[in-house]
Amino acid sequence: MDKIHSLTGMLDHYDDGDIENISVKIFETEKRIKKVFTNYKYSEIRTPALEDTNLFVRSAGDASDIVNKEIYSFNDRNEKNIALRPEGTASAIRAIIEKKLDQTNHKLWYLGPMWRYERPQKGRYRQFYQAGVEILGYEEGAPEYEIISMVCSIIEEFKLKNCSIKINHLGDKESKKLFCDALVEYLEPFKDSLDEKDLTRLTKNPLRVLDSKNKETQSILKKAPSIREFIKPSALSLLENIQNEYKDICNIEIDYTLVRGLDYYSGFVFEAISSELGAQDSFLGGGRYDHLSLKLGGKNLPSIGMAIGVERFASLIKDIATSNKVVSFITLTSNLESKPYKIAHQLRSLNSNIILDLQLSEGSLKSKLRKANKNNSEYAIIIGEEELRDGTAVIKFLNDELKDQETVSIEELFSFYTSL
Ligand code: HAM
């Protein structure tokens, strides 16, 4: 009998114990990325592989490549048009809305297969795995620091070299509109030189023209207006603060031409790339999508997230030799104050055996300590305005009947945390 083969662009993975084998690296990657997610106190969400096709058309946008040419969709036996999910964000939001959980905050992670009908090549498959996180219900500020901190932790965990994180800000609705208008006006005289794909982008979502692979379009864009001139000063300082706080851990570049391939993004966006990957050089991407919940019929739910391409990520790992107390990290400063997030990041780098729950919500110390007790934290590290000014932190001993709390210098905090 003839043998039956797997479908084009869909790979089998098998753990044969050889640490050089990409499948073994993929499994190890998944295990350790999951550990980072749980150490950051995120909760798992698992959604079906098949969804109503409209979910992706409405979220990714009809100008996106995903919807235009990559979606695996077909009619089921009941003539309902369904699709294999091409990404995880829309499904996560759909699930949260459906469960009526769209009025609260969530820190979620997922790991699973996604499907896109692409031309297979190195690093590009028709079935591939994504490990992602979605932070739902928080305005711009703390979540941006948290998510870049997490990207840096993952890069550190696997000791990746030759990679960098590109960051950009797509502006709020108003500045995005002003920039798009300026871009359309600039491109108008060059219309005859644009290919069909870029012309469609120009009418449906002008920002996407910046992502054109066409060499002629790229050279026309060299003199185009930059989004830098249109975004608010707060957006510029967010980019600069993130770059400054994390540049000693990973190479972070502000790239004002970075746009993402899905229409739902608003505000802060980012991608991590590696020079070792060749043409498909992006191993992770994400950003803020404040309007997606409303677009899918839910409540206003400002959110941000990212997804790692597991196969691409695993191919970067050189050495997979493998290598729990809960601590709550409580800030009583403004959400936009960046220093505490960097301290939390440094703590996590110092001792990865500890589960550090950085409380992102604003609220009273009392409510935050209640949460720390609820999640079984042994200690709470508290940084308020006074501590920030004095370069100190408070360590609160939540399980110690004899000791209440101690104010220590940041250096002492680092030694304490290392010794846990
Ligand atoms: P994305 O940039 O389309 O974002 O995909 C994220 C990552 O998945 C890419 O950086 C890449 O590593 C990997 N990837 C994409 N397509 C393929 C493919 N055909 N073969 C192998 N790897 C691939 C998203 O999907 C968003 N949902 C990310 C996000 C989450 N934004 C907010 N929350």
Coordinates of C-alpha atoms and ligand atoms in Angstrom, one line a residue:
M1 CA 0.0 0.0 0.0
D2 CA 1.1 3.6 -0.6
K3 CA 2.4 5.5 2.4
I4 CA 0.4 8.4 3.6
H5 CA 2.5 11.5 4.2
S6 CA 2.0 14.5 6.4
L7 CA 0.6 17.7 4.9
T8 CA 3.0 20.3 3.4
G9 CA 4.4 22.7 6.1
M10 CA 3.2 20.5 9.0
L11 CA 5.9 18.9 11.0
D12 CA 6.0 16.0 13.4
H13 CA 8.1 16.3 16.6
Y14 CA 9.6 13.5 18.5
D15 CA 11.8 13.5 21.6
D16 CA 14.7 11.2 20.7
G17 CA 16.8 12.4 23.7
D18 CA 19.4 14.1 21.4
I19 CA 19.9 17.6 22.7
E20 CA 20.9 18.8 19.2
N21 CA 17.5 17.7 17.8
I22 CA 15.1 20.7 17.1
S23 CA 12.2 18.7 18.5
V24 CA 14.0 18.2 21.8
K25 CA 14.8 21.9 21.9
I26 CA 11.1 22.7 21.2
F27 CA 9.9 20.6 24.1
E28 CA 12.5 22.1 26.4
T29 CA 11.6 25.6 25.2
E30 CA 7.9 25.0 26.0
K31 CA 8.7 23.7 29.4
R32 CA 10.9 26.6 30.4
I33 CA 8.7 29.3 28.8
K34 CA 5.8 27.9 30.8
K35 CA 7.9 28.2 34.0
V36 CA 8.6 31.9 33.2
F37 CA 4.9 32.5 32.7
T38 CA 3.9 30.8 35.9
N39 CA 6.7 32.6 37.8
Y40 CA 5.2 35.8 36.7
K41 CA 1.9 34.6 38.1
Y42 CA 0.0 34.3 34.9
S43 CA -3.0 31.9 34.5
E44 CA -3.4 29.4 31.6
I45 CA -6.2 29.8 29.1
R46 CA -6.9 27.1 26.5
T47 CA -9.3 27.8 23.7
P48 CA -10.5 25.6 20.8
A49 CA -8.4 25.2 17.6
L50 CA -11.6 25.9 15.5
E51 CA -13.5 29.1 15.7
D52 CA -16.1 31.0 13.7
T53 CA -14.1 32.5 10.7
N54 CA -15.7 35.9 11.5
L55 CA -13.7 36.1 14.7
F56 CA -10.5 36.4 12.8
V57 CA -11.9 38.6 10.0
R58 CA -13.1 41.1 12.6
S59 CA -10.0 41.1 14.7
A60 CA -7.0 40.7 12.4
G61 CA -8.7 42.9 9.7
D62 CA -9.5 42.3 6.1
A63 CA -6.3 44.1 5.0
S64 CA -4.1 41.6 6.9
D65 CA -2.3 38.8 5.1
I66 CA -3.7 36.4 7.7
V67 CA -7.2 37.0 6.6
N68 CA -6.5 37.7 2.9
K69 CA -4.5 34.6 1.9
E70 CA -3.5 32.6 4.9
I71 CA -6.6 31.5 6.8
Y72 CA -7.5 27.8 6.8
S73 CA -11.3 28.2 6.6
F74 CA -14.0 25.9 5.3
N75 CA -17.6 25.0 5.7
D76 CA -18.5 22.3 8.2
R77 CA -21.2 19.7 7.6
N78 CA -23.8 22.2 8.7
E79 CA -22.5 24.8 6.1
K80 CA -21.1 27.0 8.9
N81 CA -17.9 28.7 7.9
I82 CA -15.2 27.9 10.5
A83 CA -11.4 28.4 10.6
L84 CA -8.4 26.9 12.3
R85 CA -7.1 29.7 14.5
P86 CA -4.1 31.6 12.9
E87 CA -3.2 33.2 16.3
G88 CA -4.3 33.2 19.9
T89 CA -5.3 36.7 20.9
A90 CA -8.7 36.9 19.3
S91 CA -9.7 33.5 20.8
A92 CA -8.6 34.5 24.3
I93 CA -10.6 37.8 24.1
R94 CA -13.6 35.9 22.7
A95 CA -13.5 33.4 25.6
I96 CA -13.2 36.2 28.2
I97 CA -16.2 38.1 26.7
E98 CA -18.2 34.9 26.5
K99 CA -17.6 34.0 30.1
K100 CA -18.6 37.6 31.1
L101 CA -15.2 38.2 32.6
D102 CA -14.5 41.3 30.5
Q103 CA -15.0 43.7 33.3
T104 CA -12.1 42.4 35.4
N105 CA -8.3 42.2 35.0
H106 CA -6.5 39.1 33.8
K107 CA -2.9 38.0 33.3
L108 CA -3.2 35.0 30.9
W109 CA -0.8 32.6 29.0
Y110 CA -1.4 30.0 26.4
L111 CA 0.6 27.5 24.4
G112 CA -0.6 25.7 21.4
P113 CA -0.7 25.1 17.6
M114 CA -1.7 27.8 15.1
W115 CA -2.3 27.5 11.4
R116 CA -1.6 29.8 8.5
Y117 CA -1.6 28.8 4.8
E118 CA 1.8 30.2 4.1
R119 CA 4.5 29.2 1.5
P120 CA 6.6 26.9 3.7
Q121 CA 10.3 27.7 4.1
K122 CA 12.9 27.7 6.9
G123 CA 11.1 29.1 10.0
R124 CA 7.7 29.4 8.3
Y125 CA 5.3 26.5 8.6
R126 CA 1.6 25.9 8.1
Q127 CA 1.2 24.5 11.5
F128 CA 3.4 26.1 14.1
Y129 CA 3.3 26.7 17.9
Q130 CA 2.9 29.9 19.8
A131 CA 3.5 30.5 23.5
G132 CA 1.8 33.8 24.3
V133 CA 0.6 36.0 27.1
E134 CA -2.3 38.5 27.2
I135 CA -2.6 41.2 30.0
L136 CA -6.2 42.3 30.0
G137 CA -7.9 45.3 31.6
Y138 CA -4.9 47.6 32.3
E139 CA -4.2 51.0 30.7
E140 CA -0.8 51.9 29.2
G141 CA 2.0 51.9 31.8
A142 CA 2.8 49.0 34.1
P143 CA 1.9 46.3 31.6
E144 CA 4.3 47.6 29.1
Y145 CA 7.2 47.4 31.6
E146 CA 6.0 43.9 32.7
I147 CA 5.8 42.5 29.2
I148 CA 9.2 43.7 28.1
S149 CA 10.6 42.5 31.4
M150 CA 9.1 39.1 30.6
V151 CA 10.7 39.1 27.1
C152 CA 14.0 39.9 28.7
S153 CA 13.6 37.2 31.3
I154 CA 12.9 34.6 28.5
I155 CA 16.0 35.8 26.5
E156 CA 18.1 35.6 29.7
E157 CA 16.7 32.2 30.7
F158 CA 17.9 30.7 27.4
K159 CA 21.0 32.9 27.2
L160 CA 20.2 34.0 23.7
K161 CA 22.8 36.0 21.8
N162 CA 22.5 38.1 18.7
C163 CA 19.0 39.2 19.3
S164 CA 17.3 42.6 19.7
I165 CA 13.9 43.9 20.6
K166 CA 12.4 46.6 18.4
I167 CA 9.8 48.9 20.0
N168 CA 7.5 51.5 18.6
H169 CA 4.3 53.4 19.5
L170 CA 1.4 53.6 17.0
G171 CA -0.1 56.6 18.9
D172 CA -3.6 57.1 20.2
K173 CA -6.6 57.2 17.9
E174 CA -6.1 60.9 17.1
S175 CA -2.3 60.8 16.4
K176 CA -2.6 57.6 14.5
K177 CA -5.3 59.2 12.2
L178 CA -3.1 62.4 11.7
F179 CA -0.1 60.2 10.8
C180 CA -2.1 58.0 8.4
D181 CA -3.5 61.1 6.7
A182 CA 0.0 62.5 6.3
L183 CA 1.3 59.2 5.0
V184 CA -1.5 58.9 2.4
E185 CA -0.9 62.5 1.3
Y186 CA 2.9 61.7 0.9
L187 CA 2.3 58.5 -1.0
E188 CA -0.4 60.0 -3.3
P189 CA 2.1 61.2 -6.0
F190 CA 3.8 57.8 -6.0
K191 CA 0.6 55.7 -6.5
D192 CA 1.7 54.5 -9.9
S193 CA 4.9 53.0 -8.5
L194 CA 3.1 51.0 -5.8
D195 CA 2.2 47.4 -6.4
E196 CA -1.3 46.1 -6.0
K197 CA -0.8 44.8 -2.5
D198 CA 0.5 48.2 -1.2
L199 CA -2.3 50.0 -3.0
T200 CA -4.8 47.9 -1.1
R201 CA -3.0 48.6 2.1
L202 CA -3.0 52.3 1.4
T203 CA -6.8 52.3 1.2
K204 CA -7.6 49.8 3.9
N205 CA -4.9 50.4 6.5
P206 CA -2.1 52.9 5.4
L207 CA 0.1 52.0 8.3
R208 CA 0.7 48.6 6.8
V209 CA 2.4 50.1 3.8
L210 CA 5.4 50.7 6.1
D211 CA 5.7 46.9 6.3
S212 CA 6.0 46.5 2.5
K213 CA 8.6 44.0 1.3
N214 CA 8.6 45.8 -2.1
K215 CA 12.1 47.4 -2.6
E216 CA 10.6 50.3 -4.6
T217 CA 8.0 51.1 -1.9
Q218 CA 10.8 50.9 0.7
S219 CA 12.9 53.4 -1.1
I220 CA 9.8 55.7 -1.6
L221 CA 9.2 55.4 2.2
K222 CA 12.7 56.7 3.1
K223 CA 11.5 60.3 2.9
A224 CA 8.0 59.6 4.3
P225 CA 6.8 61.4 7.4
S226 CA 7.7 59.5 10.6
I227 CA 5.3 58.5 13.3
R228 CA 7.7 60.1 15.8
E229 CA 6.4 63.5 14.8
F230 CA 2.8 62.6 15.5
I231 CA 2.8 60.6 18.8
K232 CA 2.3 62.3 22.1
P233 CA 5.3 63.2 24.5
S234 CA 4.0 60.5 26.9
A235 CA 4.4 57.9 24.2
L236 CA 7.9 59.0 23.4
S237 CA 8.9 58.9 27.0
L238 CA 7.4 55.4 27.4
L239 CA 9.6 54.2 24.6
E240 CA 12.7 56.0 26.0
N241 CA 12.1 54.7 29.5
I242 CA 11.7 51.1 28.4
Q243 CA 14.8 51.4 26.3
N244 CA 16.8 52.9 29.2
E245 CA 15.6 50.5 31.9
Y246 CA 16.2 47.3 29.9
K247 CA 19.1 48.1 27.6
D248 CA 21.7 46.6 29.9
I249 CA 19.8 43.2 29.6
C250 CA 18.9 43.1 26.0
N251 CA 19.6 45.2 22.9
I252 CA 16.5 47.4 22.6
E253 CA 16.0 49.7 19.6
I254 CA 13.3 52.2 19.0
D255 CA 12.2 51.7 15.4
Y256 CA 9.6 54.2 14.2
T257 CA 8.9 52.2 11.1
L258 CA 7.8 49.1 13.1
V259 CA 4.2 48.2 12.4
R260 CA 2.5 44.8 13.0
G261 CA 0.8 42.5 10.6
L262 CA -2.6 42.5 12.4
D263 CA -5.1 45.4 12.4
Y264 CA -6.0 45.3 16.1
Y265 CA -2.9 47.0 17.4
S266 CA -3.0 50.5 19.0
G267 CA -0.2 52.2 21.0
F268 CA 2.9 50.3 22.1
V269 CA 4.2 47.5 19.7
F270 CA 7.3 45.4 19.7
E271 CA 9.1 42.5 18.0
A272 CA 12.2 40.5 18.9
I273 CA 14.5 39.5 16.0
S274 CA 17.6 37.5 15.7
S275 CA 20.3 37.8 13.0
E276 CA 20.7 34.0 13.2
L277 CA 17.2 33.3 11.8
G278 CA 17.6 34.4 8.1
A279 CA 14.6 35.8 6.2
Q280 CA 12.0 35.0 8.9
D281 CA 13.9 36.8 11.6
S282 CA 11.2 37.6 14.1
F283 CA 10.8 35.1 16.9
L284 CA 8.3 37.0 19.0
G285 CA 5.9 39.9 18.5
G286 CA 3.1 41.8 20.3
G287 CA 1.7 45.0 21.4
R288 CA -1.3 46.9 22.8
Y289 CA -4.8 46.3 21.4
D290 CA -7.1 48.5 23.5
H291 CA -10.1 48.4 21.1
L292 CA -10.3 44.6 20.3
S293 CA -12.7 43.7 23.1
L294 CA -15.2 46.4 22.0
K295 CA -14.8 45.3 18.4
L296 CA -15.7 41.7 19.4
G297 CA -18.8 42.9 21.3
G298 CA -17.3 43.0 24.8
K299 CA -16.7 45.8 27.3
N300 CA -13.9 48.3 27.1
L301 CA -10.8 46.2 28.0
P302 CA -7.5 47.9 27.4
S303 CA -5.0 45.1 26.8
I304 CA -1.5 44.2 25.7
G305 CA 0.0 40.8 24.8
M306 CA 2.7 38.9 22.8
A307 CA 3.4 35.6 21.2
I308 CA 6.6 33.7 20.8
G309 CA 7.1 31.5 17.7
V310 CA 8.2 28.3 19.4
E311 CA 10.0 26.7 16.4
R312 CA 11.9 29.8 15.6
F313 CA 12.8 30.4 19.2
A314 CA 14.0 26.8 19.8
S315 CA 16.2 27.0 16.7
L316 CA 18.2 29.8 18.5
I317 CA 19.0 27.8 21.6
K318 CA 22.6 26.6 21.8
D319 CA 22.5 24.7 25.1
I320 CA 19.5 23.1 26.7
A321 CA 21.2 21.8 29.8
T322 CA 18.5 22.2 32.4
S323 CA 19.1 23.8 35.2
N324 CA 9.1 27.8 45.4
K325 CA 8.4 30.4 47.4
V326 CA 5.8 33.1 46.4
V327 CA 6.8 36.8 47.0
S328 CA 4.4 39.7 46.2
F329 CA 5.9 42.9 44.8
I330 CA 3.8 45.9 45.7
T331 CA 4.3 49.4 44.3
L332 CA 2.5 52.3 45.9
T333 CA 3.9 54.8 43.3
S334 CA 2.3 56.0 40.1
N335 CA 1.8 53.2 37.6
L336 CA 4.0 55.2 35.2
E337 CA 6.9 55.4 37.6
S338 CA 9.4 53.0 35.9
K339 CA 12.0 52.3 38.6
P340 CA 10.1 49.7 40.7
Y341 CA 9.5 47.5 37.6
K342 CA 13.2 47.5 36.9
I343 CA 13.9 46.4 40.5
A344 CA 11.3 43.6 40.2
H345 CA 13.1 42.6 37.0
Q346 CA 16.5 42.5 38.7
L347 CA 15.0 40.4 41.5
R348 CA 13.6 37.9 39.1
S349 CA 17.0 37.7 37.4
L350 CA 18.7 37.1 40.8
N351 CA 16.6 34.1 41.8
S352 CA 14.5 32.3 39.2
N353 CA 13.3 29.8 41.8
I354 CA 11.0 32.4 43.4
I355 CA 7.6 33.1 42.1
L356 CA 7.4 36.9 42.1
D357 CA 3.9 38.3 41.7
L358 CA 4.1 42.0 40.6
Q359 CA 0.8 43.4 41.5
L360 CA -0.3 45.6 38.6
S361 CA -3.5 47.1 39.9
E362 CA -3.7 50.4 41.6
G363 CA -5.2 50.3 45.1
S364 CA -4.6 50.6 48.8
L365 CA -1.8 48.8 50.6
K366 CA -4.4 46.9 52.6
S367 CA -6.1 45.5 49.5
K368 CA -2.7 44.5 48.0
L369 CA -1.6 42.8 51.2
R370 CA -4.9 40.9 51.2
K371 CA -4.1 39.7 47.7
A372 CA -0.6 38.7 48.9
N373 CA -2.0 36.6 51.7
K374 CA -4.5 35.1 49.3
N375 CA -1.8 33.9 46.9
N376 CA 0.2 32.4 49.8
S377 CA 3.1 34.9 49.6
E378 CA 5.7 34.4 52.2
Y379 CA 7.0 38.0 51.9
A380 CA 5.8 41.2 50.4
I381 CA 8.3 43.7 49.0
I382 CA 6.8 47.2 49.2
I383 CA 8.0 50.3 47.4
G384 CA 6.2 53.6 47.8
E385 CA 7.1 57.2 47.1
E386 CA 9.2 57.4 50.3
E387 CA 11.2 54.2 49.6
L388 CA 11.7 55.3 46.0
R389 CA 13.2 58.7 47.2
D390 CA 15.4 57.0 49.8
G391 CA 16.5 54.1 47.6
T392 CA 15.0 51.6 50.0
A393 CA 12.3 48.9 50.1
V394 CA 10.1 47.4 52.8
I395 CA 10.2 43.6 53.3
K396 CA 7.1 42.5 55.1
F397 CA 7.2 39.0 56.7
L398 CA 3.8 37.6 56.1
N399 CA 4.2 34.2 57.8
D400 CA 6.5 35.3 60.7
E401 CA 4.8 35.9 64.1
L402 CA 7.8 37.5 65.6
K403 CA 8.9 39.7 62.8
D404 CA 6.6 42.3 61.1
Q405 CA 8.6 44.3 58.6
E406 CA 12.0 45.8 57.9
T407 CA 13.2 48.7 55.7
V408 CA 16.3 47.8 53.8
S409 CA 18.5 49.3 51.1
I410 CA 18.0 48.0 47.5
E411 CA 21.4 46.3 47.8
E412 CA 20.2 44.5 51.0
L413 CA 16.9 43.6 49.3
F414 CA 18.9 42.0 46.4
S415 CA 21.0 39.9 48.9
F416 CA 17.9 38.9 50.9
Y417 CA 16.1 37.8 47.7
T418 CA 19.1 35.9 46.4
S419 CA 19.3 34.0 49.7
L420 CA 15.7 32.8 49.7
Ligands
HAM1 P1 2.5 37.4 15.0 O1 3.6 38.4 14.9 O2 1.7 37.2 13.8 O3 1.7 37.9 16.3 O4 3.1 36.0 15.5 C1 4.0 35.9 16.6 C2 5.2 35.0 16.3 O5 4.7 33.7 15.8 C3 6.1 35.5 15.2 O6 7.0 36.4 15.7 C4 6.7 34.2 14.7 O7 7.9 33.9 15.5 C5 5.7 33.2 14.9 N1 5.1 32.8 13.6 C6 4.1 33.5 12.9 N2 3.8 32.8 11.7 C7 4.6 31.7 11.7 C8 4.7 30.6 10.8 N3 4.0 30.5 9.7 N4 5.6 29.7 11.1 C9 6.4 29.7 12.2 N5 6.3 30.7 13.1 C10 5.4 31.7 12.9 C11 0.5 37.2 16.7 O8 0.2 36.2 16.4 C12 -0.2 38.0 17.8 N6 -1.3 37.2 18.2 C13 0.8 38.3 19.0 C14 0.1 39.0 20.1 C15 -0.4 38.5 21.2 N7 -0.2 40.3 20.1 C16 -0.9 40.6 21.2 N8 -1.0 39.5 21.9

